[in-house]
């Protein structure tokens, strides 16, 4: 099965992907240059295959890999990790998708230094990955998912989000928010210390200046 057909794009998203305006897409649709698909309610949408065809990218004999990526923050969530993997495998089996690689990783979604995740991105840049399948956007990255999705698309890799909210542990969001608050709290604390140091330096400088003025005044009187 061609997994790229799983991902559909709204005109706005597809226009941004191609680097054109929505009006240009509308004109192309009218002219037959790039025909939009239509939903039962007559809304336009585009597919990943259309992107590849428009870019002139051939998909025949594509030997790149289809990868399942599952992540949780801590090893205490091992059961959640296995649930993700099991769900994704069932999803792929049901769609007739052959999985070449299954990546399981422990690490915060805020952490950009995850080992397996970085290896996966390296393989994307080496054009070894065709499709990445995840249960939810925040399994891939907590913030900035859209940027990474477009990054992968530049290397003709599509990310399929199955959107199973139940397999996106809510407690992780709380942990990530606490982590963010901790970082900003430390920065504010450091800023307070820095301001205190500046104040102390200013006081020292003022004392030195006052001392210099006093010495100058004394010398003037002596003369």
PDB file of C-alpha atoms in Angstrom:
ATOM      1  CA  UNK A   1       0.000   0.000   0.000  1.00  0.00           C
ATOM      2  CA  UNK A   2       1.193   3.518  -0.746  1.00  0.00           C
ATOM      3  CA  UNK A   3       1.377   5.116   2.696  1.00  0.00           C
ATOM      4  CA  UNK A   4       1.748   8.620   1.282  1.00  0.00           C
ATOM      5  CA  UNK A   5      -1.952   8.632   0.447  1.00  0.00           C
ATOM      6  CA  UNK A   6      -2.726   8.617   4.174  1.00  0.00           C
ATOM      7  CA  UNK A   7      -1.673  12.235   4.538  1.00  0.00           C
ATOM      8  CA  UNK A   8      -3.977  14.899   3.085  1.00  0.00           C
ATOM      9  CA  UNK A   9      -3.322  18.630   3.081  1.00  0.00           C
ATOM     10  CA  UNK A  10      -5.593  21.618   3.286  1.00  0.00           C
ATOM     11  CA  UNK A  11      -5.004  24.225   0.541  1.00  0.00           C
ATOM     12  CA  UNK A  12      -3.257  26.580   2.967  1.00  0.00           C
ATOM     13  CA  UNK A  13      -0.818  23.884   4.153  1.00  0.00           C
ATOM     14  CA  UNK A  14      -0.206  22.583   0.639  1.00  0.00           C
ATOM     15  CA  UNK A  15       0.405  26.082  -0.702  1.00  0.00           C
ATOM     16  CA  UNK A  16       2.978  26.678   2.031  1.00  0.00           C
ATOM     17  CA  UNK A  17       4.609  23.346   1.227  1.00  0.00           C
ATOM     18  CA  UNK A  18       4.989  24.309  -2.437  1.00  0.00           C
ATOM     19  CA  UNK A  19       5.981  27.884  -1.638  1.00  0.00           C
ATOM     20  CA  UNK A  20       3.030  29.458  -3.461  1.00  0.00           C
ATOM     21  CA  UNK A  21      -0.137  31.298  -2.436  1.00  0.00           C
ATOM     22  CA  UNK A  22      -3.582  29.784  -1.961  1.00  0.00           C
ATOM     23  CA  UNK A  23      -4.811  31.978  -4.845  1.00  0.00           C
ATOM     24  CA  UNK A  24      -2.201  30.362  -7.077  1.00  0.00           C
ATOM     25  CA  UNK A  25      -3.491  26.915  -6.099  1.00  0.00           C
ATOM     26  CA  UNK A  26      -7.040  28.042  -6.874  1.00  0.00           C
ATOM     27  CA  UNK A  27      -5.940  29.305 -10.294  1.00  0.00           C
ATOM     28  CA  UNK A  28      -4.053  26.079 -11.014  1.00  0.00           C
ATOM     29  CA  UNK A  29      -7.159  24.128 -10.021  1.00  0.00           C
ATOM     30  CA  UNK A  30      -9.314  26.128 -12.469  1.00  0.00           C
ATOM     31  CA  UNK A  31      -6.750  25.838 -15.250  1.00  0.00           C
ATOM     32  CA  UNK A  32      -6.173  22.123 -14.666  1.00  0.00           C
ATOM     33  CA  UNK A  33      -2.472  22.646 -13.879  1.00  0.00           C
ATOM     34  CA  UNK A  34      -2.844  21.031 -10.469  1.00  0.00           C
ATOM     35  CA  UNK A  35      -6.344  19.741  -9.806  1.00  0.00           C
ATOM     36  CA  UNK A  36      -7.516  19.659  -6.196  1.00  0.00           C
ATOM     37  CA  UNK A  37      -9.342  16.684  -4.738  1.00  0.00           C
ATOM     38  CA  UNK A  38     -12.773  17.281  -3.232  1.00  0.00           C
ATOM     39  CA  UNK A  39     -14.398  16.017  -0.056  1.00  0.00           C
ATOM     40  CA  UNK A  40     -18.093  14.997  -0.004  1.00  0.00           C
ATOM     41  CA  UNK A  41     -18.788  18.540   1.264  1.00  0.00           C
ATOM     42  CA  UNK A  42     -16.885  19.991  -1.739  1.00  0.00           C
ATOM     43  CA  UNK A  43     -13.857  21.168   0.230  1.00  0.00           C
ATOM     44  CA  UNK A  44     -10.544  21.084  -1.596  1.00  0.00           C
ATOM     45  CA  UNK A  45      -7.594  18.988  -0.378  1.00  0.00           C
ATOM     46  CA  UNK A  46      -4.311  17.695  -1.773  1.00  0.00           C
ATOM     47  CA  UNK A  47      -2.283  14.518  -1.220  1.00  0.00           C
ATOM     48  CA  UNK A  48       1.368  13.732  -0.701  1.00  0.00           C
ATOM     49  CA  UNK A  49       1.403  11.927  -4.054  1.00  0.00           C
ATOM     50  CA  UNK A  50       0.392  15.197  -5.726  1.00  0.00           C
ATOM     51  CA  UNK A  51       3.330  16.908  -4.039  1.00  0.00           C
ATOM     52  CA  UNK A  52       5.737  14.269  -5.349  1.00  0.00           C
ATOM     53  CA  UNK A  53       4.257  14.409  -8.839  1.00  0.00           C
ATOM     54  CA  UNK A  54       4.394  18.217  -8.914  1.00  0.00           C
ATOM     55  CA  UNK A  55       8.052  18.118  -7.837  1.00  0.00           C
ATOM     56  CA  UNK A  56       8.783  15.476 -10.450  1.00  0.00           C
ATOM     57  CA  UNK A  57       9.835  12.901  -7.871  1.00  0.00           C
ATOM     58  CA  UNK A  58       9.415   9.308  -9.028  1.00  0.00           C
ATOM     59  CA  UNK A  59       8.042   6.850  -6.479  1.00  0.00           C
ATOM     60  CA  UNK A  60       8.508   3.657  -8.482  1.00  0.00           C
ATOM     61  CA  UNK A  61      10.962   1.180  -6.962  1.00  0.00           C
ATOM     62  CA  UNK A  62      11.206   3.292  -3.829  1.00  0.00           C
ATOM     63  CA  UNK A  63      13.314   1.227  -1.442  1.00  0.00           C
ATOM     64  CA  UNK A  64      13.288   3.704   1.432  1.00  0.00           C
ATOM     65  CA  UNK A  65      12.080   2.555   4.835  1.00  0.00           C
ATOM     66  CA  UNK A  66       8.778   2.900   6.651  1.00  0.00           C
ATOM     67  CA  UNK A  67       9.466   3.506  10.342  1.00  0.00           C
ATOM     68  CA  UNK A  68       7.351   3.335  13.484  1.00  0.00           C
ATOM     69  CA  UNK A  69       8.498   5.841  16.118  1.00  0.00           C
ATOM     70  CA  UNK A  70       7.251   5.537  19.712  1.00  0.00           C
ATOM     71  CA  UNK A  71       8.394   7.613  22.693  1.00  0.00           C
ATOM     72  CA  UNK A  72       7.695   8.150  26.386  1.00  0.00           C
ATOM     73  CA  UNK A  73       9.500  10.384  28.869  1.00  0.00           C
ATOM     74  CA  UNK A  74      10.619   7.872  31.507  1.00  0.00           C
ATOM     75  CA  UNK A  75      11.167   4.136  31.943  1.00  0.00           C
ATOM     76  CA  UNK A  76       8.292   4.157  34.426  1.00  0.00           C
ATOM     77  CA  UNK A  77       6.067   4.516  31.343  1.00  0.00           C
ATOM     78  CA  UNK A  78       7.314   1.303  29.738  1.00  0.00           C
ATOM     79  CA  UNK A  79       3.763  -0.066  29.477  1.00  0.00           C
ATOM     80  CA  UNK A  80       2.651   3.112  27.664  1.00  0.00           C
ATOM     81  CA  UNK A  81       5.548   2.680  25.240  1.00  0.00           C
ATOM     82  CA  UNK A  82       4.570  -0.901  24.457  1.00  0.00           C
ATOM     83  CA  UNK A  83       0.940   0.186  24.006  1.00  0.00           C
ATOM     84  CA  UNK A  84       2.078   2.720  21.408  1.00  0.00           C
ATOM     85  CA  UNK A  85       4.103   0.124  19.529  1.00  0.00           C
ATOM     86  CA  UNK A  86       1.281  -2.425  19.637  1.00  0.00           C
ATOM     87  CA  UNK A  87      -1.265   0.125  18.399  1.00  0.00           C
ATOM     88  CA  UNK A  88       0.953   1.301  15.548  1.00  0.00           C
ATOM     89  CA  UNK A  89       1.720  -2.243  14.432  1.00  0.00           C
ATOM     90  CA  UNK A  90      -1.999  -3.040  14.393  1.00  0.00           C
ATOM     91  CA  UNK A  91      -2.644   0.130  12.418  1.00  0.00           C
ATOM     92  CA  UNK A  92       0.016  -0.794   9.841  1.00  0.00           C
ATOM     93  CA  UNK A  93      -1.216  -4.372   9.577  1.00  0.00           C
ATOM     94  CA  UNK A  94      -4.755  -3.116   9.003  1.00  0.00           C
ATOM     95  CA  UNK A  95      -3.569  -0.771   6.229  1.00  0.00           C
ATOM     96  CA  UNK A  96      -1.273  -3.333   4.640  1.00  0.00           C
ATOM     97  CA  UNK A  97       1.808  -1.262   5.453  1.00  0.00           C
ATOM     98  CA  UNK A  98       5.121  -3.117   5.753  1.00  0.00           C
ATOM     99  CA  UNK A  99       7.165  -1.793   8.696  1.00  0.00           C
ATOM    100  CA  UNK A 100      10.927  -1.858   8.125  1.00  0.00           C
ATOM    101  CA  UNK A 101      12.004  -0.442  11.468  1.00  0.00           C
ATOM    102  CA  UNK A 102      10.462   0.135  14.913  1.00  0.00           C
ATOM    103  CA  UNK A 103      12.107   2.772  17.103  1.00  0.00           C
ATOM    104  CA  UNK A 104      11.300   2.857  20.832  1.00  0.00           C
ATOM    105  CA  UNK A 105      12.759   5.705  22.852  1.00  0.00           C
ATOM    106  CA  UNK A 106      12.782   7.121  26.378  1.00  0.00           C
ATOM    107  CA  UNK A 107      13.207  10.873  26.630  1.00  0.00           C
ATOM    108  CA  UNK A 108      11.334  14.121  27.082  1.00  0.00           C
ATOM    109  CA  UNK A 109       9.549  15.607  24.085  1.00  0.00           C
ATOM    110  CA  UNK A 110      11.326  18.863  24.960  1.00  0.00           C
ATOM    111  CA  UNK A 111      14.728  17.219  24.509  1.00  0.00           C
ATOM    112  CA  UNK A 112      16.256  17.803  21.064  1.00  0.00           C
ATOM    113  CA  UNK A 113      19.223  15.606  21.955  1.00  0.00           C
ATOM    114  CA  UNK A 114      17.452  12.225  21.894  1.00  0.00           C
ATOM    115  CA  UNK A 115      19.829   9.667  20.400  1.00  0.00           C
ATOM    116  CA  UNK A 116      17.392   7.564  18.336  1.00  0.00           C
ATOM    117  CA  UNK A 117      15.423  10.621  17.220  1.00  0.00           C
ATOM    118  CA  UNK A 118      18.576  12.297  15.926  1.00  0.00           C
ATOM    119  CA  UNK A 119      19.654   9.120  14.126  1.00  0.00           C
ATOM    120  CA  UNK A 120      16.212   9.047  12.496  1.00  0.00           C
ATOM    121  CA  UNK A 121      16.565  12.661  11.336  1.00  0.00           C
ATOM    122  CA  UNK A 122      20.032  11.870   9.964  1.00  0.00           C
ATOM    123  CA  UNK A 123      18.527   9.016   7.953  1.00  0.00           C
ATOM    124  CA  UNK A 124      15.810  11.362   6.707  1.00  0.00           C
ATOM    125  CA  UNK A 125      18.509  13.733   5.425  1.00  0.00           C
ATOM    126  CA  UNK A 126      20.283  10.757   3.830  1.00  0.00           C
ATOM    127  CA  UNK A 127      16.983  10.010   2.047  1.00  0.00           C
ATOM    128  CA  UNK A 128      16.690   6.568   3.616  1.00  0.00           C
ATOM    129  CA  UNK A 129      13.249   7.123   5.176  1.00  0.00           C
ATOM    130  CA  UNK A 130      10.007   7.199   3.235  1.00  0.00           C
ATOM    131  CA  UNK A 131       7.423   7.324   6.045  1.00  0.00           C
ATOM    132  CA  UNK A 132       7.468   7.885   9.810  1.00  0.00           C
ATOM    133  CA  UNK A 133       4.365   6.692  11.655  1.00  0.00           C
ATOM    134  CA  UNK A 134       3.521   8.037  15.131  1.00  0.00           C
ATOM    135  CA  UNK A 135       0.489   7.977  17.431  1.00  0.00           C
ATOM    136  CA  UNK A 136       0.468  11.705  18.129  1.00  0.00           C
ATOM    137  CA  UNK A 137       2.479  14.796  17.193  1.00  0.00           C
ATOM    138  CA  UNK A 138       3.941  15.192  20.684  1.00  0.00           C
ATOM    139  CA  UNK A 139       5.428  11.676  20.488  1.00  0.00           C
ATOM    140  CA  UNK A 140       7.771  13.113  17.851  1.00  0.00           C
ATOM    141  CA  UNK A 141       8.379  16.510  19.454  1.00  0.00           C
ATOM    142  CA  UNK A 142       6.499  18.475  22.117  1.00  0.00           C
ATOM    143  CA  UNK A 143       6.752  21.896  20.432  1.00  0.00           C
ATOM    144  CA  UNK A 144       7.541  22.878  16.850  1.00  0.00           C
ATOM    145  CA  UNK A 145       6.136  19.755  15.201  1.00  0.00           C
ATOM    146  CA  UNK A 146       5.030  21.665  12.084  1.00  0.00           C
ATOM    147  CA  UNK A 147       8.595  22.853  11.457  1.00  0.00           C
ATOM    148  CA  UNK A 148       9.977  19.323  11.656  1.00  0.00           C
ATOM    149  CA  UNK A 149       7.185  18.018   9.440  1.00  0.00           C
ATOM    150  CA  UNK A 150       8.117  20.523   6.729  1.00  0.00           C
ATOM    151  CA  UNK A 151      11.794  19.699   7.263  1.00  0.00           C
ATOM    152  CA  UNK A 152      11.106  16.012   6.595  1.00  0.00           C
ATOM    153  CA  UNK A 153       9.006  16.889   3.559  1.00  0.00           C
ATOM    154  CA  UNK A 154      12.010  18.666   2.041  1.00  0.00           C
ATOM    155  CA  UNK A 155      13.655  15.221   1.920  1.00  0.00           C
ATOM    156  CA  UNK A 156      10.465  13.602   0.598  1.00  0.00           C
ATOM    157  CA  UNK A 157       9.669  11.945   3.921  1.00  0.00           C
ATOM    158  CA  UNK A 158       6.119  12.054   5.197  1.00  0.00           C
ATOM    159  CA  UNK A 159       5.021  11.756   8.834  1.00  0.00           C
ATOM    160  CA  UNK A 160       1.770   9.900   9.397  1.00  0.00           C
ATOM    161  CA  UNK A 161       0.026  10.941  12.622  1.00  0.00           C
ATOM    162  CA  UNK A 162      -2.556   8.371  13.673  1.00  0.00           C
ATOM    163  CA  UNK A 163      -3.884  10.782  16.349  1.00  0.00           C
ATOM    164  CA  UNK A 164      -4.653   8.409  19.178  1.00  0.00           C
ATOM    165  CA  UNK A 165      -4.942  10.809  22.132  1.00  0.00           C
ATOM    166  CA  UNK A 166      -5.212   7.944  24.617  1.00  0.00           C
ATOM    167  CA  UNK A 167      -1.644   6.942  23.784  1.00  0.00           C
ATOM    168  CA  UNK A 168      -0.302  10.431  24.480  1.00  0.00           C
ATOM    169  CA  UNK A 169       0.152  10.369  28.288  1.00  0.00           C
ATOM    170  CA  UNK A 170      -1.301  13.507  29.854  1.00  0.00           C
ATOM    171  CA  UNK A 171       1.100  13.458  32.788  1.00  0.00           C
ATOM    172  CA  UNK A 172       3.973  14.081  30.361  1.00  0.00           C
ATOM    173  CA  UNK A 173       2.513  17.457  29.459  1.00  0.00           C
ATOM    174  CA  UNK A 174       2.455  18.380  33.147  1.00  0.00           C
ATOM    175  CA  UNK A 175       6.083  17.247  33.506  1.00  0.00           C
ATOM    176  CA  UNK A 176       7.124  19.255  30.459  1.00  0.00           C
ATOM    177  CA  UNK A 177       5.359  22.386  31.725  1.00  0.00           C
ATOM    178  CA  UNK A 178       7.078  21.984  35.099  1.00  0.00           C
ATOM    179  CA  UNK A 179      10.422  21.626  33.267  1.00  0.00           C
ATOM    180  CA  UNK A 180       9.784  24.846  31.342  1.00  0.00           C
ATOM    181  CA  UNK A 181       8.816  26.691  34.515  1.00  0.00           C
ATOM    182  CA  UNK A 182      11.958  25.383  36.218  1.00  0.00           C
ATOM    183  CA  UNK A 183      14.166  26.649  33.378  1.00  0.00           C
ATOM    184  CA  UNK A 184      12.612  30.119  33.434  1.00  0.00           C
ATOM    185  CA  UNK A 185      12.710  30.174  37.225  1.00  0.00           C
ATOM    186  CA  UNK A 186      16.446  29.460  37.147  1.00  0.00           C
ATOM    187  CA  UNK A 187      16.959  32.158  34.551  1.00  0.00           C
ATOM    188  CA  UNK A 188      15.025  34.673  36.623  1.00  0.00           C
ATOM    189  CA  UNK A 189      17.024  33.695  39.696  1.00  0.00           C
ATOM    190  CA  UNK A 190      20.221  34.134  37.724  1.00  0.00           C
ATOM    191  CA  UNK A 191      18.995  37.506  36.473  1.00  0.00           C
ATOM    192  CA  UNK A 192      18.304  38.624  40.042  1.00  0.00           C
ATOM    193  CA  UNK A 193      21.837  37.602  41.044  1.00  0.00           C
ATOM    194  CA  UNK A 194      23.197  39.434  38.009  1.00  0.00           C
ATOM    195  CA  UNK A 195      21.234  42.573  38.876  1.00  0.00           C
ATOM    196  CA  UNK A 196      22.494  42.359  42.461  1.00  0.00           C
ATOM    197  CA  UNK A 197      26.078  42.078  41.191  1.00  0.00           C
ATOM    198  CA  UNK A 198      25.545  45.079  38.904  1.00  0.00           C
ATOM    199  CA  UNK A 199      24.186  47.072  41.840  1.00  0.00           C
ATOM    200  CA  UNK A 200      27.194  46.113  43.969  1.00  0.00           C
ATOM    201  CA  UNK A 201      29.561  47.035  41.137  1.00  0.00           C
ATOM    202  CA  UNK A 202      27.782  50.365  40.699  1.00  0.00           C
ATOM    203  CA  UNK A 203      28.089  51.068  44.432  1.00  0.00           C
ATOM    204  CA  UNK A 204      31.802  50.226  44.330  1.00  0.00           C
ATOM    205  CA  UNK A 205      32.305  52.427  41.266  1.00  0.00           C
ATOM    206  CA  UNK A 206      30.439  55.271  42.965  1.00  0.00           C
ATOM    207  CA  UNK A 207      32.586  54.951  46.079  1.00  0.00           C
ATOM    208  CA  UNK A 208      35.756  55.013  43.980  1.00  0.00           C
ATOM    209  CA  UNK A 209      34.498  58.068  42.086  1.00  0.00           C
ATOM    210  CA  UNK A 210      33.618  59.853  45.328  1.00  0.00           C
ATOM    211  CA  UNK A 211      37.027  58.909  46.732  1.00  0.00           C
ATOM    212  CA  UNK A 212      38.786  60.299  43.663  1.00  0.00           C
ATOM    213  CA  UNK A 213      36.831  63.551  43.932  1.00  0.00           C
ATOM    214  CA  UNK A 214      37.780  63.858  47.607  1.00  0.00           C
ATOM    215  CA  UNK A 215      41.445  63.273  46.861  1.00  0.00           C
ATOM    216  CA  UNK A 216      41.369  65.827  44.051  1.00  0.00           C
ATOM    217  CA  UNK A 217      39.697  68.389  46.327  1.00  0.00           C
ATOM    218  CA  UNK A 218      42.250  67.842  49.081  1.00  0.00           C
ATOM    219  CA  UNK A 219      45.165  68.239  46.678  1.00  0.00           C
ATOM    220  CA  UNK A 220      43.657  71.489  45.376  1.00  0.00           C
ATOM    221  CA  UNK A 221      43.400  72.957  48.868  1.00  0.00           C
ATOM    222  CA  UNK A 222      46.978  71.944  49.705  1.00  0.00           C
ATOM    223  CA  UNK A 223      48.246  73.703  46.629  1.00  0.00           C
TER     224      UNK A 223
END
